[in-house]
PDB file of C-alpha atoms in Angstrom:
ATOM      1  CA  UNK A  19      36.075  62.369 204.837  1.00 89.00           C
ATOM      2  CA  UNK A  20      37.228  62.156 201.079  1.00 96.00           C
ATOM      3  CA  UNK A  21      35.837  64.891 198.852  1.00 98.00           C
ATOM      4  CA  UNK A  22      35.962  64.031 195.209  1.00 98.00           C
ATOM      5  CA  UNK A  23      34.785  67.445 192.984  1.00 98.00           C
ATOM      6  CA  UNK A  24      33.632  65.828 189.475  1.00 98.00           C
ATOM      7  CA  UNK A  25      32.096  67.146 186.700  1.00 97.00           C
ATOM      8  CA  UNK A  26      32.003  66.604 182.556  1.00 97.00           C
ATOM      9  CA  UNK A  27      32.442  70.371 181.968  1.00 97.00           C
ATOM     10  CA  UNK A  28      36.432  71.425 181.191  1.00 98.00           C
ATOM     11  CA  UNK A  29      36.383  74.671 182.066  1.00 98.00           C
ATOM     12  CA  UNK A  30      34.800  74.089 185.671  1.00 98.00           C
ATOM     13  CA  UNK A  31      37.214  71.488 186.566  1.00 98.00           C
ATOM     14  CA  UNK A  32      40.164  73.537 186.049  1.00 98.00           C
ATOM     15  CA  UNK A  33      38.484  76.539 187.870  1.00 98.00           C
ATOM     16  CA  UNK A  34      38.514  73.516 190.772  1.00 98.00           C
ATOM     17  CA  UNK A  35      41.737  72.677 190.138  1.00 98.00           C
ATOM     18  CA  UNK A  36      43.148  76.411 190.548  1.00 98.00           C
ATOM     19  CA  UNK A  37      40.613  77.635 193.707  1.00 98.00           C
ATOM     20  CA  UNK A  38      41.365  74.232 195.238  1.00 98.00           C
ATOM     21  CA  UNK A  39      45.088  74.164 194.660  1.00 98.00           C
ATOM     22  CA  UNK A  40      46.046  74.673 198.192  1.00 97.00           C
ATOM     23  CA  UNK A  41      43.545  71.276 198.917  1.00 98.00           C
ATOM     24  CA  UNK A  42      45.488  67.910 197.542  1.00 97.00           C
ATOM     25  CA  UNK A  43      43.539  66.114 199.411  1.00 98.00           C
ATOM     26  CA  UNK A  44      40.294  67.139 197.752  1.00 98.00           C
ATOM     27  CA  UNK A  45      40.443  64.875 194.119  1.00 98.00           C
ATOM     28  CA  UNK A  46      38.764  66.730 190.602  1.00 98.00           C
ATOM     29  CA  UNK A  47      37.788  64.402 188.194  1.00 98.00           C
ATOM     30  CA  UNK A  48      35.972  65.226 184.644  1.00 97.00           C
ATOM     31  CA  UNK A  49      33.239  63.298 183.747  1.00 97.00           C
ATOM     32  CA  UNK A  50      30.134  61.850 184.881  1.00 97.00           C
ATOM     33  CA  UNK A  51      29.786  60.806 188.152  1.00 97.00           C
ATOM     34  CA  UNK A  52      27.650  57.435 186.943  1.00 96.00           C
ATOM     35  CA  UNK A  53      31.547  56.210 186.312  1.00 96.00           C
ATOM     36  CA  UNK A  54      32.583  56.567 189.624  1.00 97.00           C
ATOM     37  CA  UNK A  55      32.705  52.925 191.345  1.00 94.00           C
ATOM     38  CA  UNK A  56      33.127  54.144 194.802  1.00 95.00           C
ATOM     39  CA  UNK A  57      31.341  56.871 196.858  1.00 98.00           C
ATOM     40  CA  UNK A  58      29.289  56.580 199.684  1.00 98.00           C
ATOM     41  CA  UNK A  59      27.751  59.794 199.503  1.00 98.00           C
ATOM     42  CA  UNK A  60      25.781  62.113 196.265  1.00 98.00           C
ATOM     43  CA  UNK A  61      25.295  65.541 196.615  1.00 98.00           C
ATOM     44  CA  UNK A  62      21.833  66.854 194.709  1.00 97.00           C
ATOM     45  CA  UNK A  63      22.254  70.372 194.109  1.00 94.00           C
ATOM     46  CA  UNK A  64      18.978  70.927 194.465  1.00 90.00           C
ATOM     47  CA  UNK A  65      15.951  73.367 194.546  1.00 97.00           C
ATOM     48  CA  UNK A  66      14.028  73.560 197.779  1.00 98.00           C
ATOM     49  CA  UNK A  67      11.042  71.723 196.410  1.00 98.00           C
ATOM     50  CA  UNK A  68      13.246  68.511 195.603  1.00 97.00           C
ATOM     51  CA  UNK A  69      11.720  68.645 191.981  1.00 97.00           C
ATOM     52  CA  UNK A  70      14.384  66.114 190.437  1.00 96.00           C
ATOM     53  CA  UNK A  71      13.678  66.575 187.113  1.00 93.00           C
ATOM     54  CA  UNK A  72      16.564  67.771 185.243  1.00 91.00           C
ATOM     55  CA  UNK A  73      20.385  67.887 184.581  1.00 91.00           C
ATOM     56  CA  UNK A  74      22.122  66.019 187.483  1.00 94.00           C
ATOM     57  CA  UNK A  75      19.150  65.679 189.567  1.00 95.00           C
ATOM     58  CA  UNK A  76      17.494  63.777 186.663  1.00 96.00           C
ATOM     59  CA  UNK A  77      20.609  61.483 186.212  1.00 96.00           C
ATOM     60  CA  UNK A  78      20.779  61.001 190.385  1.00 97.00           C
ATOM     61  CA  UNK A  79      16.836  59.530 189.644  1.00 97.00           C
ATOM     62  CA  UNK A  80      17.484  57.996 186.760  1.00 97.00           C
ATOM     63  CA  UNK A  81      20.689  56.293 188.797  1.00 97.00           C
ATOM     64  CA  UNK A  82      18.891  55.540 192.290  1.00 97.00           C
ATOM     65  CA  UNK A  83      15.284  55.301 190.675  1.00 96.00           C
ATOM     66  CA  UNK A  84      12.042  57.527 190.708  1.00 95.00           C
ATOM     67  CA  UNK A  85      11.173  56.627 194.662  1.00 96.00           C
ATOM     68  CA  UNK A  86      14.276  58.689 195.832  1.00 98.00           C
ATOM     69  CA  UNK A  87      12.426  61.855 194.500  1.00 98.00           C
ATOM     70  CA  UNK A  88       9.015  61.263 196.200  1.00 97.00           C
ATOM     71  CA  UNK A  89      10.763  60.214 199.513  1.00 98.00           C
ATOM     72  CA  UNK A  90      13.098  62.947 199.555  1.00 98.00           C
ATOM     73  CA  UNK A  91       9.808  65.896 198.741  1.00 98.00           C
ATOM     74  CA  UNK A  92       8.112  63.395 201.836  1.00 98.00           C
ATOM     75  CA  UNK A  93      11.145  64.583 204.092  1.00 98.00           C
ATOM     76  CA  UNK A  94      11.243  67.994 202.993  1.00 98.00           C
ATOM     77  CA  UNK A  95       7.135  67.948 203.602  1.00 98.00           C
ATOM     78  CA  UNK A  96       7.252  66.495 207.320  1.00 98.00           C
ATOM     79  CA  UNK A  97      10.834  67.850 208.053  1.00 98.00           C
ATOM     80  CA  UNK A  98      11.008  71.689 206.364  1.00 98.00           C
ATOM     81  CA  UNK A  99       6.791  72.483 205.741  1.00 98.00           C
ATOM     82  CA  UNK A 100       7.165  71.739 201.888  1.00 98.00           C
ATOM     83  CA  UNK A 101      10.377  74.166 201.444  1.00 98.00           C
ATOM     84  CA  UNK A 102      13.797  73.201 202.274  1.00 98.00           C
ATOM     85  CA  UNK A 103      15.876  76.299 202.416  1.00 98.00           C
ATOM     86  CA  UNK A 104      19.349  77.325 200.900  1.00 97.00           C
ATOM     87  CA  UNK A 105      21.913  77.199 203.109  1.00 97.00           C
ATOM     88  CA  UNK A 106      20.694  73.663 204.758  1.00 98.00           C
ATOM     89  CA  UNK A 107      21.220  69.923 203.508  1.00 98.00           C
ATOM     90  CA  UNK A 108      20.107  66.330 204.821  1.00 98.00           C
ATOM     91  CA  UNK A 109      21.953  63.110 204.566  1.00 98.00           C
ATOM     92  CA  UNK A 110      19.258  61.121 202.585  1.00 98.00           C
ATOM     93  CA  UNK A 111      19.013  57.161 202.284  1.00 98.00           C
ATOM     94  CA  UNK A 112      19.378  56.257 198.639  1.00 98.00           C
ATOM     95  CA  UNK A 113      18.339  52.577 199.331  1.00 97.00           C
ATOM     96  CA  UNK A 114      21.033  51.811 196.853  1.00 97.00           C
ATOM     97  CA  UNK A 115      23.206  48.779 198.063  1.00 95.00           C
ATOM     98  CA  UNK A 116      26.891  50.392 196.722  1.00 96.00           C
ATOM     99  CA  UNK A 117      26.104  53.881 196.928  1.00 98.00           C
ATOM    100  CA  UNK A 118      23.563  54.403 200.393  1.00 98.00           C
ATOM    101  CA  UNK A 119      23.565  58.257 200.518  1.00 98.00           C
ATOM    102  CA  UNK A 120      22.415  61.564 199.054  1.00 98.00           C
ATOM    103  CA  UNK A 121      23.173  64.669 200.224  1.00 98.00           C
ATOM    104  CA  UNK A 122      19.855  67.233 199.502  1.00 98.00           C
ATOM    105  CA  UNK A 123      21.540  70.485 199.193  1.00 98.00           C
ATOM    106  CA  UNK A 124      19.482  73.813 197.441  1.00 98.00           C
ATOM    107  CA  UNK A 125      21.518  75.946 195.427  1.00 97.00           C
ATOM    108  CA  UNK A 126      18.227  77.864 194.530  1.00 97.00           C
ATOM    109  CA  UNK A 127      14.549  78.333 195.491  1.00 97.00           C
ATOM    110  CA  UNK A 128      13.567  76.793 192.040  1.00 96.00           C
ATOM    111  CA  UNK A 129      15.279  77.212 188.884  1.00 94.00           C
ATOM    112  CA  UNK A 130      16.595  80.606 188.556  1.00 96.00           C
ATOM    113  CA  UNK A 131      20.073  82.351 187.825  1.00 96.00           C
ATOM    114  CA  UNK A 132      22.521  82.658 191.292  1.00 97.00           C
ATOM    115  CA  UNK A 133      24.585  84.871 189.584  1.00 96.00           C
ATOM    116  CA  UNK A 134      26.062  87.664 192.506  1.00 95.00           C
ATOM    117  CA  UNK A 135      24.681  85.759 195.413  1.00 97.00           C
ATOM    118  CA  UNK A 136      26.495  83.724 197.969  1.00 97.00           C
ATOM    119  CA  UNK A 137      24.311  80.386 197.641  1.00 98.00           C
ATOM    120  CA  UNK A 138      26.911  78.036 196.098  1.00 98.00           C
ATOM    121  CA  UNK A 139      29.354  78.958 199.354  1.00 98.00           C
ATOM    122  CA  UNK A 140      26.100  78.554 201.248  1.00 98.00           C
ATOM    123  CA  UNK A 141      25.253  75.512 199.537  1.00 98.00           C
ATOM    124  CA  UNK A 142      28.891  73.981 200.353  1.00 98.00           C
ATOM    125  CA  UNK A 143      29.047  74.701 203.579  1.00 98.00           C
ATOM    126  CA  UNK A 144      25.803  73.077 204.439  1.00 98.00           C
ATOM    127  CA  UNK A 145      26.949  69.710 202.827  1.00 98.00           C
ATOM    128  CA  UNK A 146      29.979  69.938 204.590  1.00 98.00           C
ATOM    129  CA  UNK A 147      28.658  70.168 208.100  1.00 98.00           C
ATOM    130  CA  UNK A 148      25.586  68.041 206.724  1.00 98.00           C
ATOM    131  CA  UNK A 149      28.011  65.067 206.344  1.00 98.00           C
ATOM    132  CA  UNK A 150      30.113  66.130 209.354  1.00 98.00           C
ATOM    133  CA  UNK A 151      26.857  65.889 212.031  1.00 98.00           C
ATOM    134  CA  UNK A 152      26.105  62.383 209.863  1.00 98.00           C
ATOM    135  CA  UNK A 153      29.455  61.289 211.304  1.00 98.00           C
ATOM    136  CA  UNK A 154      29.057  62.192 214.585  1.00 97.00           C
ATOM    137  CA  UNK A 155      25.761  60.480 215.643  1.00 97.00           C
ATOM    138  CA  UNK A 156      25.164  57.227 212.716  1.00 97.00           C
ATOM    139  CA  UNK A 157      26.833  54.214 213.141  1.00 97.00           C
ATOM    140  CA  UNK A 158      27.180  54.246 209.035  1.00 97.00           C
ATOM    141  CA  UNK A 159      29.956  57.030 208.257  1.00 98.00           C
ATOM    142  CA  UNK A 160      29.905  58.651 204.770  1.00 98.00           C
ATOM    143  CA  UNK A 161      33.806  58.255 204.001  1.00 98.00           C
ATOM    144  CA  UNK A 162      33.540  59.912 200.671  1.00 98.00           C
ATOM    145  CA  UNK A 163      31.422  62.327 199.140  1.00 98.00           C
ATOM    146  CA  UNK A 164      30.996  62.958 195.244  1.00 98.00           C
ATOM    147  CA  UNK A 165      30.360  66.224 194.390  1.00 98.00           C
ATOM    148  CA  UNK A 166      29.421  67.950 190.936  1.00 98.00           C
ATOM    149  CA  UNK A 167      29.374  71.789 190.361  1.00 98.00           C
ATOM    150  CA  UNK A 168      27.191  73.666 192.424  1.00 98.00           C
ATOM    151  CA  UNK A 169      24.968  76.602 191.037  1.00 97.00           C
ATOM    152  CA  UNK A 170      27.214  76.206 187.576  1.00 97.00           C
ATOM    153  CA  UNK A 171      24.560  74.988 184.948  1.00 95.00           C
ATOM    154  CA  UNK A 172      20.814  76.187 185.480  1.00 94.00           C
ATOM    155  CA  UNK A 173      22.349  78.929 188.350  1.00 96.00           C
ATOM    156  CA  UNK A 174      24.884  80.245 186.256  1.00 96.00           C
ATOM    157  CA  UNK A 175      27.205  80.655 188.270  1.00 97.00           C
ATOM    158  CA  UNK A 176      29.892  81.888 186.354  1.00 98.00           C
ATOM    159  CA  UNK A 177      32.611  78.320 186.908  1.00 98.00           C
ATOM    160  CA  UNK A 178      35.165  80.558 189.026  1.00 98.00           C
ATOM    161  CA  UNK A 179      32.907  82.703 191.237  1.00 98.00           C
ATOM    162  CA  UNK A 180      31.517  78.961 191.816  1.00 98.00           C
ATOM    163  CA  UNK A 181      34.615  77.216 192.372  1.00 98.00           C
ATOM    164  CA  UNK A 182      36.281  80.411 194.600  1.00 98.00           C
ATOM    165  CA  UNK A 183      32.798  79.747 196.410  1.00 98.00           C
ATOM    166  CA  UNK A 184      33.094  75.964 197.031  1.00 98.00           C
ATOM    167  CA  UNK A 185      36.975  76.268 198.100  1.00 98.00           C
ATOM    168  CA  UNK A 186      36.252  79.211 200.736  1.00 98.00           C
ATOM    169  CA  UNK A 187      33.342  76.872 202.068  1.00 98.00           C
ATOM    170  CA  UNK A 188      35.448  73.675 202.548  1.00 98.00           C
ATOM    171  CA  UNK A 189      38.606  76.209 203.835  1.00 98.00           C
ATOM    172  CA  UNK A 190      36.334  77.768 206.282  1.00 98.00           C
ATOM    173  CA  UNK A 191      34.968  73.833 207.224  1.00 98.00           C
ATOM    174  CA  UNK A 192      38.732  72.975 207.887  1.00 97.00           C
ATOM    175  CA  UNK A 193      39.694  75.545 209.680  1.00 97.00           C
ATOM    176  CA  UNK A 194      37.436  76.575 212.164  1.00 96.00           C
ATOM    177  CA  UNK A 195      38.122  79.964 214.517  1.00 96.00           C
ATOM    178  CA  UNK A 196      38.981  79.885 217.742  1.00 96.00           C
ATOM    179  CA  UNK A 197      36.388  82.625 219.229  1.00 97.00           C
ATOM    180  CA  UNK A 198      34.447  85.014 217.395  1.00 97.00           C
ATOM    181  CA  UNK A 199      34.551  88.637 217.072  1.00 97.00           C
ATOM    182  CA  UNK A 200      33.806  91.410 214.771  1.00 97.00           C
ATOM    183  CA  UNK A 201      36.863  91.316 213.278  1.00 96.00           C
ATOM    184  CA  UNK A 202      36.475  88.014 212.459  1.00 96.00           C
ATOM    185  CA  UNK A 203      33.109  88.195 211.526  1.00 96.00           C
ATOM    186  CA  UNK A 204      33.659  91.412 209.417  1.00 95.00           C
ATOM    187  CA  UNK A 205      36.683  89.483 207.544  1.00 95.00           C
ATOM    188  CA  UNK A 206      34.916  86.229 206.669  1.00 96.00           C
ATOM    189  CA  UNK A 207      32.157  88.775 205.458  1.00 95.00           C
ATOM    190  CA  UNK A 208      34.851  90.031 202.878  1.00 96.00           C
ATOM    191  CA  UNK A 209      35.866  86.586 201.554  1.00 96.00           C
ATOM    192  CA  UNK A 210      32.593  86.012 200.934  1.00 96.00           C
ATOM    193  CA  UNK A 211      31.513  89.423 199.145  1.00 94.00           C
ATOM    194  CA  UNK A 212      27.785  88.656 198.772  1.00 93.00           C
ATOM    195  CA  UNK A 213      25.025  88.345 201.174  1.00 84.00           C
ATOM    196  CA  UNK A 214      22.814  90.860 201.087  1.00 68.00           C
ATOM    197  CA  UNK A 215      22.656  94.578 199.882  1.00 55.00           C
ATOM    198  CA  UNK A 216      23.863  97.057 202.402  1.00 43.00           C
ATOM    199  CA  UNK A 217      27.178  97.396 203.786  1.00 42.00           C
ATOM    200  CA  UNK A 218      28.538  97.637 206.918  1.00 42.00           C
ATOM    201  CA  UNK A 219      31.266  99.027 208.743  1.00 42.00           C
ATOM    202  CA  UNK A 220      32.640  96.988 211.526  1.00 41.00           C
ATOM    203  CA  UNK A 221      34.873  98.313 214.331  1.00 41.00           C
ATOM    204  CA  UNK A 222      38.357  97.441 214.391  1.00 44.00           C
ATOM    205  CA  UNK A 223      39.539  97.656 218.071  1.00 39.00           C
TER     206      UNK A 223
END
């Protein structure tokens, strides 16, 4: 599973380039992911409504064409009672002969600043294991995935809390534990650093 990070903003790709550093496999590109010839898989950092109306959810419709968006709000209708929520994504059918699949991931309710939340490591993770369950049950695999920045332009997601999110999520992806305990819950908890507003103390022994 190829992931390929691109995005026309600078400054976000080389917050990818330093929070994905120990990741060569994972390519950054900067620019517009209309330019990109091969990909079998978009993600749509989307709000939980699957209004596709503007920045890159406008250019996915304005790429795959306006029956993507009323298909997709049909799935989250029958599949999520009219609100898909953060922290979940679906492997979509674009209907698009090069490209065949979207990847519906929130980043936010509806437009609104994410600023000092965990969505965009959320957000990633979801995709991630989104694509991963795709794999394991369709006979069509996604082989690559094309990713722009998550929570970075409406969110505000300030490009390295974003990136530090997206790296953690597809560190965490690759390198599942071996059992679970509260030591390693209470440690993932720390990478994370958001997630609510109380704080816990976890036992060590």
């Amino acid at each position: 599973m190829r992931l390929i990070l691109i995005d026309p903003k600078v400054e976000l790709c080389t917050a990818w380039e330093e929070a994905f550093s120990d990741h060569p496999e994972v390519e950054i590109r900067c620019g517009y992911f209309e330019t990109v010839e091969s990909f079998d898989c978009m993600v749509s950092a989307a709000n939980s409504f699957g209004l596709m109306d503007g920045g890159v959810d406008l250019a996915i419709i304005n790429f795959f064409g306006e029956q993507l968006e009323k298909r997709v709000q049909r799935h989250i209708i029958d599949q999520y009672f009219g609100e898909q929520p953060i922290g979940t994504s679906f492997i979509f059918p674009t209907l698009h002969p090069r490209h065949p699949f979207i990847a519906h991931t929130p980043t936010m309710r509806t437009p609104m600043a994410i600023t000092g939340t965990d969505y965009v490591y959320l957000a990633m993770k979801a995709l991630l294991e989104a694509v991963w369950r795709h794999n394991q049950s369709e006979e069509v695999k996604i082989e690559s995935i094309l990713c722009p920045g998550l929570g970075t332009s409406t969110g505000r997601m300030p490009f390295k809390e974003a990136a530090r999110q997206m790296a953690l999520a597809y560190k965490n992806f690759k390198n599942p534990p071996l059992g679970i305990d509260w030591r390693y819950a209470a440690k993932r908890q720390m990478e994370i650093k958001y997630g609510g507003n109380l704080y816990h103390k976890f036992r060590k022994d």
